Short mmCIF file of C-alpha atoms and ligand atoms in Angstrom, two decimals:
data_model
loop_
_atom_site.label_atom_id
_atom_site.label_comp_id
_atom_site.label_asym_id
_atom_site.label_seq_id
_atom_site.Cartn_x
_atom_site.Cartn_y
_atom_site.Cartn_z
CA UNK J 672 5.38 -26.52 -5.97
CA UNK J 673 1.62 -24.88 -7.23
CA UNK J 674 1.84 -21.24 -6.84
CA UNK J 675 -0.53 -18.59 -7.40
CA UNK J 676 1.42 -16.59 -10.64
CA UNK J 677 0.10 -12.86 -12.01
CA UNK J 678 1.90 -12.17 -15.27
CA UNK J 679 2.06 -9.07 -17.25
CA UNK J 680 2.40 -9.72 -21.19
CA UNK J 681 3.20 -6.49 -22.08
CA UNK J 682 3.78 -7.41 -26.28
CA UNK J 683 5.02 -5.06 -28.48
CA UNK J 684 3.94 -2.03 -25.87
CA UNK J 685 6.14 0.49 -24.29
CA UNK J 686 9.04 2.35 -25.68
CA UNK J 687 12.13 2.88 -23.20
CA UNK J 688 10.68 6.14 -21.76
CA UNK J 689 7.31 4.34 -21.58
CA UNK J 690 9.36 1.10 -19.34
CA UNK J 691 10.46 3.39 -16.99
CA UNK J 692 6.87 5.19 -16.32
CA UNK J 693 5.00 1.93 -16.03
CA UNK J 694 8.21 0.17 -13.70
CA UNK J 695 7.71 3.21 -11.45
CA UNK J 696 3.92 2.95 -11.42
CA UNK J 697 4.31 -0.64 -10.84
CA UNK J 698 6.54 0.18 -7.37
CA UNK J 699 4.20 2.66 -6.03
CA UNK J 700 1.97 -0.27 -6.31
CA UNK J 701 1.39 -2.51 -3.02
CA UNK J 702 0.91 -6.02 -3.11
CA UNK J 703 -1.19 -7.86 -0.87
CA UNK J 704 -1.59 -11.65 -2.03
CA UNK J 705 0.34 -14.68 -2.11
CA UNK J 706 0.55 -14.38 -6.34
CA UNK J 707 4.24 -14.32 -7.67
CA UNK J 708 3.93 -11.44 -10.22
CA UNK J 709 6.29 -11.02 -12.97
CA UNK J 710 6.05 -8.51 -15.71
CA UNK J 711 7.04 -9.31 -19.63
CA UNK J 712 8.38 -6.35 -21.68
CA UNK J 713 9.93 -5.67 -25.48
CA UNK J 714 13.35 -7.74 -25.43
CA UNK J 715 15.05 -3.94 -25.82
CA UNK J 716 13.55 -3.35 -22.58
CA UNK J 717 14.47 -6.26 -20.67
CA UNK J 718 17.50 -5.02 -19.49
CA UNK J 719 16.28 -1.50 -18.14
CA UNK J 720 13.56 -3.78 -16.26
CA UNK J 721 15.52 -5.67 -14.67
CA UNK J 722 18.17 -3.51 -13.62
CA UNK J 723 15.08 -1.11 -12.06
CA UNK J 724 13.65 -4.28 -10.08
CA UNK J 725 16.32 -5.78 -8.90
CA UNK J 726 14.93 -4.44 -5.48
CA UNK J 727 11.79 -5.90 -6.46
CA UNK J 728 9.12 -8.46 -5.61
CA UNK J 729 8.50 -8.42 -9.62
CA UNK J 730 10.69 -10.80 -12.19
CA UNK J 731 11.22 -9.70 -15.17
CA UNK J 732 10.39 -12.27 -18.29
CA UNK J 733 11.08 -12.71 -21.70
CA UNK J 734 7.74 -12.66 -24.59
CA UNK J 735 9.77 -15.11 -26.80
CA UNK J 736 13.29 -16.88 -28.00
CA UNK J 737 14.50 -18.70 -30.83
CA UNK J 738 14.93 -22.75 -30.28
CA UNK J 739 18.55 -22.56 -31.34
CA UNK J 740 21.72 -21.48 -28.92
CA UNK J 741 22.95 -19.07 -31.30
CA UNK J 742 23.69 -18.88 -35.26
CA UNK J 743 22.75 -17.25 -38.54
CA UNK J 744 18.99 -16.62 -37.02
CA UNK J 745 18.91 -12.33 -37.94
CA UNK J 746 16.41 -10.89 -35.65
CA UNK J 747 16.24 -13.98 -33.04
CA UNK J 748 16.88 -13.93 -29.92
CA UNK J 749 18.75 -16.58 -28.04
CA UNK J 750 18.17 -18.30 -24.46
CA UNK J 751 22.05 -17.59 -23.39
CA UNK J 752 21.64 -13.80 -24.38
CA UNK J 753 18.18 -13.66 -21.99
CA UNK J 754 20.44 -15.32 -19.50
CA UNK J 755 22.86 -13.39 -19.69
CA UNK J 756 21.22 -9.88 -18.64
CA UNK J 757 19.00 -12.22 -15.51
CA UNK J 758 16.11 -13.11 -17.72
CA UNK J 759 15.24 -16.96 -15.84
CA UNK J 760 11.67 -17.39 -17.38
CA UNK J 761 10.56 -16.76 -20.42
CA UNK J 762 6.86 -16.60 -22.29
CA UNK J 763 6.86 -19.83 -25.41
CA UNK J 764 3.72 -20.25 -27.62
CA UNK J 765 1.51 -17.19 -27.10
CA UNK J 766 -1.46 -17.85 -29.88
CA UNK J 767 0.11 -14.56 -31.47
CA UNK J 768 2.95 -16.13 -32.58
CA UNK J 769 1.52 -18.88 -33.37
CA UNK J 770 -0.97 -16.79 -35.87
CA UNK J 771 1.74 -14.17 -36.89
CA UNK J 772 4.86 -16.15 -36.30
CA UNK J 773 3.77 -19.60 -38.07
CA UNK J 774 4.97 -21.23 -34.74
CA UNK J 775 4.04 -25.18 -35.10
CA UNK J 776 3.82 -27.67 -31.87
CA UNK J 777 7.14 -28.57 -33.38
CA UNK J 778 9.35 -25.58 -33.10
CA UNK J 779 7.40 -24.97 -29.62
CA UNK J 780 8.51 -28.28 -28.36
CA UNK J 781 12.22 -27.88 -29.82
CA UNK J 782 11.87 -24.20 -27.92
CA UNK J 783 10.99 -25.92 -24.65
CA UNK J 784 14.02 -28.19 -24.58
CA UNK J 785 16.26 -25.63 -25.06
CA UNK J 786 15.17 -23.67 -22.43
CA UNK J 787 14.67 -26.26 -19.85
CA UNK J 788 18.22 -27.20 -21.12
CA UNK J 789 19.44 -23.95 -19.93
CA UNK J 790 18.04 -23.86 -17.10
CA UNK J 791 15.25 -21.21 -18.22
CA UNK J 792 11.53 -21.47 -16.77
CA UNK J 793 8.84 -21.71 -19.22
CA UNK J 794 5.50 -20.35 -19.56
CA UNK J 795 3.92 -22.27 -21.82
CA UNK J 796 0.58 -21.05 -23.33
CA UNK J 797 -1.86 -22.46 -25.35
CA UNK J 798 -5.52 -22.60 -26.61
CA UNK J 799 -8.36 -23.22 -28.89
CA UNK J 800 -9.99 -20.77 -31.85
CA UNK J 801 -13.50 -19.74 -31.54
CA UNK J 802 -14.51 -22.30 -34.42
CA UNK J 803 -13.16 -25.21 -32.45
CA UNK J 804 -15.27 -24.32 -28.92
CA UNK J 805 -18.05 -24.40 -31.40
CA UNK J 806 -17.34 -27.59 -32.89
CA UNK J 807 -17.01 -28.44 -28.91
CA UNK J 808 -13.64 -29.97 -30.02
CA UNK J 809 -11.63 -27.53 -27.43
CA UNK J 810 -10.33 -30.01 -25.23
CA UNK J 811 -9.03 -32.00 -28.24
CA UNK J 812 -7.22 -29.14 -29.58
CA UNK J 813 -5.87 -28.49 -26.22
CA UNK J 814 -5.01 -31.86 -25.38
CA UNK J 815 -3.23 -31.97 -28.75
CA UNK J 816 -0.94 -28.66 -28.27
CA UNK J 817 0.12 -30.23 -24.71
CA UNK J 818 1.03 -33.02 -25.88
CA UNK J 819 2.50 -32.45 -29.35
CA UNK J 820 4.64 -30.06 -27.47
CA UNK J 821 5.34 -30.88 -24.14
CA UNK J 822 4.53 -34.61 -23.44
CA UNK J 823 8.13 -36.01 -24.72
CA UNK J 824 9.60 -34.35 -21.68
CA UNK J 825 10.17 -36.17 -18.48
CA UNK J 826 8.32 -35.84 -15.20
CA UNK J 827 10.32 -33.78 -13.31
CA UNK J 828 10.77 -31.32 -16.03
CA UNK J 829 7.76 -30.32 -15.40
CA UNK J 830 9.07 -27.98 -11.88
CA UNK J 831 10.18 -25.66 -14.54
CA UNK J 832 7.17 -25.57 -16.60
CA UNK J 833 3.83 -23.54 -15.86
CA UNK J 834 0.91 -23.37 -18.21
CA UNK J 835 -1.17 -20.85 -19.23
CA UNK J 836 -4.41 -21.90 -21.12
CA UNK J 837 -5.38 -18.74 -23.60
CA UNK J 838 -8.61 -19.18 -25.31
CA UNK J 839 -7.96 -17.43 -28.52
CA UNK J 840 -10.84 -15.92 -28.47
CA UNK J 841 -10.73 -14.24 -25.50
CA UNK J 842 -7.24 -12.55 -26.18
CA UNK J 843 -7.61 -8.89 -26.12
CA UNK J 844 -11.39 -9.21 -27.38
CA UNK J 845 -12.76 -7.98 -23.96
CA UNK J 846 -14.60 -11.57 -24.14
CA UNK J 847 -13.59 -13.54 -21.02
CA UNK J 848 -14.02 -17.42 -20.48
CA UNK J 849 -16.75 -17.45 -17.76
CA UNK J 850 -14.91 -18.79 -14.61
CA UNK J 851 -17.09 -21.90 -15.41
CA UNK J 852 -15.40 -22.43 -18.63
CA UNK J 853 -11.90 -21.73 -17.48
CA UNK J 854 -12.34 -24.14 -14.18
CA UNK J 855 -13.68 -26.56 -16.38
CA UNK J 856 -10.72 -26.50 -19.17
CA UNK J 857 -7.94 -26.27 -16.27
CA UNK J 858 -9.67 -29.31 -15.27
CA UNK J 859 -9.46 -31.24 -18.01
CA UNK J 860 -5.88 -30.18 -18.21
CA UNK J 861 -4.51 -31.12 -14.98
CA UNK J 862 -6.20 -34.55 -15.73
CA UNK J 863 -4.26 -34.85 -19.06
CA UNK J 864 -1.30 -34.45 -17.54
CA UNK J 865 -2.10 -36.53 -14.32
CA UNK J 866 -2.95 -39.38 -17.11
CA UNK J 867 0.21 -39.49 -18.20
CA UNK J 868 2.50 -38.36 -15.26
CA UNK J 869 0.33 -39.07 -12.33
CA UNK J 870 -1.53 -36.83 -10.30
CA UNK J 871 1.92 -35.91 -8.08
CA UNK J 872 3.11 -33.96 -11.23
CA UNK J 873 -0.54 -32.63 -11.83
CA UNK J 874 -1.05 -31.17 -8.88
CA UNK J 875 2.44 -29.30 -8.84
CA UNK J 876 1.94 -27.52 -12.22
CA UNK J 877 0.57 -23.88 -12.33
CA UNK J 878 -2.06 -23.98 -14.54
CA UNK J 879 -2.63 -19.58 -15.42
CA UNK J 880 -5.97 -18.49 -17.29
CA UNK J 881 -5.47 -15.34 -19.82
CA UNK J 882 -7.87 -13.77 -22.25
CA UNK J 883 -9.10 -10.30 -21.10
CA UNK J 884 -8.78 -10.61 -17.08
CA UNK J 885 -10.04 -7.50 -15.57
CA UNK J 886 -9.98 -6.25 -11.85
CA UNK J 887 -13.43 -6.81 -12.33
CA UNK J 888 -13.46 -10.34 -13.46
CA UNK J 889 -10.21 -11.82 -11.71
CA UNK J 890 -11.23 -12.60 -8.21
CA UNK J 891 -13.78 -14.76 -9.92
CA UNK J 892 -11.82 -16.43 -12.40
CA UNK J 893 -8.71 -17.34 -9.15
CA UNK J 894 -11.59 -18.37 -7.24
CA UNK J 895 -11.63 -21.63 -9.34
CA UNK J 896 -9.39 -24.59 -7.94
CA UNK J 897 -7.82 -25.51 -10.93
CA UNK J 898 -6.74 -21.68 -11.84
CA UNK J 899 -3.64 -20.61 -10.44
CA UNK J 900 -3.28 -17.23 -11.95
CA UNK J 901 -3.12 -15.08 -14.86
CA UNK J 902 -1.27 -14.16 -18.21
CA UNK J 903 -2.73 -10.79 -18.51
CA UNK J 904 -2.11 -8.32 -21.56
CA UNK J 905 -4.00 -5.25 -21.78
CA UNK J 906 -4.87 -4.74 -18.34
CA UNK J 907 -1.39 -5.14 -17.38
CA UNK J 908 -0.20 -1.85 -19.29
CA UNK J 909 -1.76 0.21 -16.65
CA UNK J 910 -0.10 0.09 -12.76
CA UNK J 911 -3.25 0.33 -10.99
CA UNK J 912 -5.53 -2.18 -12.52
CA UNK J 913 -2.52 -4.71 -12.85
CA UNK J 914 -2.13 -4.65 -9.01
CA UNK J 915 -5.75 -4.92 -8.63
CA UNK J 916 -5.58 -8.34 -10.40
CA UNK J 917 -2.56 -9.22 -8.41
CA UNK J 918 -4.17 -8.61 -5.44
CA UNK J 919 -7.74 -10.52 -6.29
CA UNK J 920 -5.95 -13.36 -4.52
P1 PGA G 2136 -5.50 -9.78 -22.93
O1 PGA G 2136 -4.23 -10.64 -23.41
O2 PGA G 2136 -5.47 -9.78 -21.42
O3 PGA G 2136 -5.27 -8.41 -23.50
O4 PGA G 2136 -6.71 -10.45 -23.46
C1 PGA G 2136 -3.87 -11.82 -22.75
C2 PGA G 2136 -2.67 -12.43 -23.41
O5 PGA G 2136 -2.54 -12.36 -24.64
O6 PGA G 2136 -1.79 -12.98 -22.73
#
């Protein structure tokens, strides 16, 4: 079913101390829209989140794991270990580890099956570079990263899948997609997958816009029919304006 999704990317932010402050921010908070709102901290964090929210209308998600179930992988971090400690969604293909992490379609799409495998939600983001909206060859690029990635699955996979278009250049450059843009991409989306799994499937999937939503641009931006919520980073590191975006619903 198409929910209305608020999600806090919190990268490489917040120490332990830090986690605690912003969790207890975060429950002073009240929460007056529909949105399901989850929050993604440091995997050393994790745990401390979710044993603080149990309580809590907030789930706590993971910014990453490795494609394999467990091994000689130092530094990765495995789907049964997120399980293991309550972790049910997690965050696969952020454009930052695709720049920093040399993360190809192809390890995305071997990172998908494992999770869905396990039972694990994904979030699966993607999105074009500045050059390519000039070129005006966005949609192909986007079209492309879907597919590559996701479009070996089968249709009912897709209850456990949400996606979260990121134009690259709107990540953490206080440049926002006009809600034009972002309608029109989510668009364009929905009908890639409805072209391929029919528009039941389409119209189920949570399409989420990120890239520098503000309280004062979201209620804009989830105006737009084909946007059904946020991936937000920066503004998601402070309480107040976090809520604020949850609550632009
Ligand atoms: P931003 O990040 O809100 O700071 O632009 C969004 C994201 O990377 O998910």
């Amino acid at each position: 079913m198409r929910k209305n999704i608020v999600a806090g990317n919190w990268k490489m932010n917040n120490d332990l101390a830090q986690t605690e402050t912003l969790i207890t921010e975060l429950q002073n908070q009240s929460k007056t829209s529909n949105a399901e709102v989850m929050i993604a901290p440091a995997f050393t964090n994790l745990w401390h989140a979710f044993q603080s929210l149990r309580q809590d209308d907030v789930e706590v998600v993971a910014q990453n794991m490795h494609f394999a179930e467990h091994g000689a992988y130092t530094g990765e971090v495995s789907v049964s270990m997120l399980k293991s400690i309550g972790v049910q969604t997690v965050i696969l293909g952020h454009s930052e580890r695709r720049a920093y992490f040399n993360e190809t379609d192809e390890t995305l799409a071997k990172k998908v099956d494992t999770a869905l495998l396990n039972e694990m939600r994904v979030i699966f983001c993607f999105g074009e570079e500045l050059a390519d909206r000039k070129s005006n060859n966005h949609e192909a690029v986007v079209e492309g990263q879907i597919k590559n990635a996701l479009f070996h699955l089968e249709a009912d996979a897709f209850e456990n899948i949400v996606l979260a278009y990121e134009p690259v250049w709107a990540i953490g450059t206080g440049e926002t997609a006009s809600p034009e843009q972002a309608q029109d991409m989510h668009a364009f989306i929905r009908k890639t997958l409805a072209d391929k799994y029919g528009n039941t499937v389409a119209d189920s999937v949570s399409i989420l816009y990120g890239g520098s939503v503000k309280p004062a641009n979201a209620k804009e931006i989830f105006g737009k029919p084909d946007v059904d919520g946020g991936l937000i980073g920066g503004a998601a590191l402070n309480a107040e304006d976090f809520y604020a975006i949850v609550n632009a619903f």
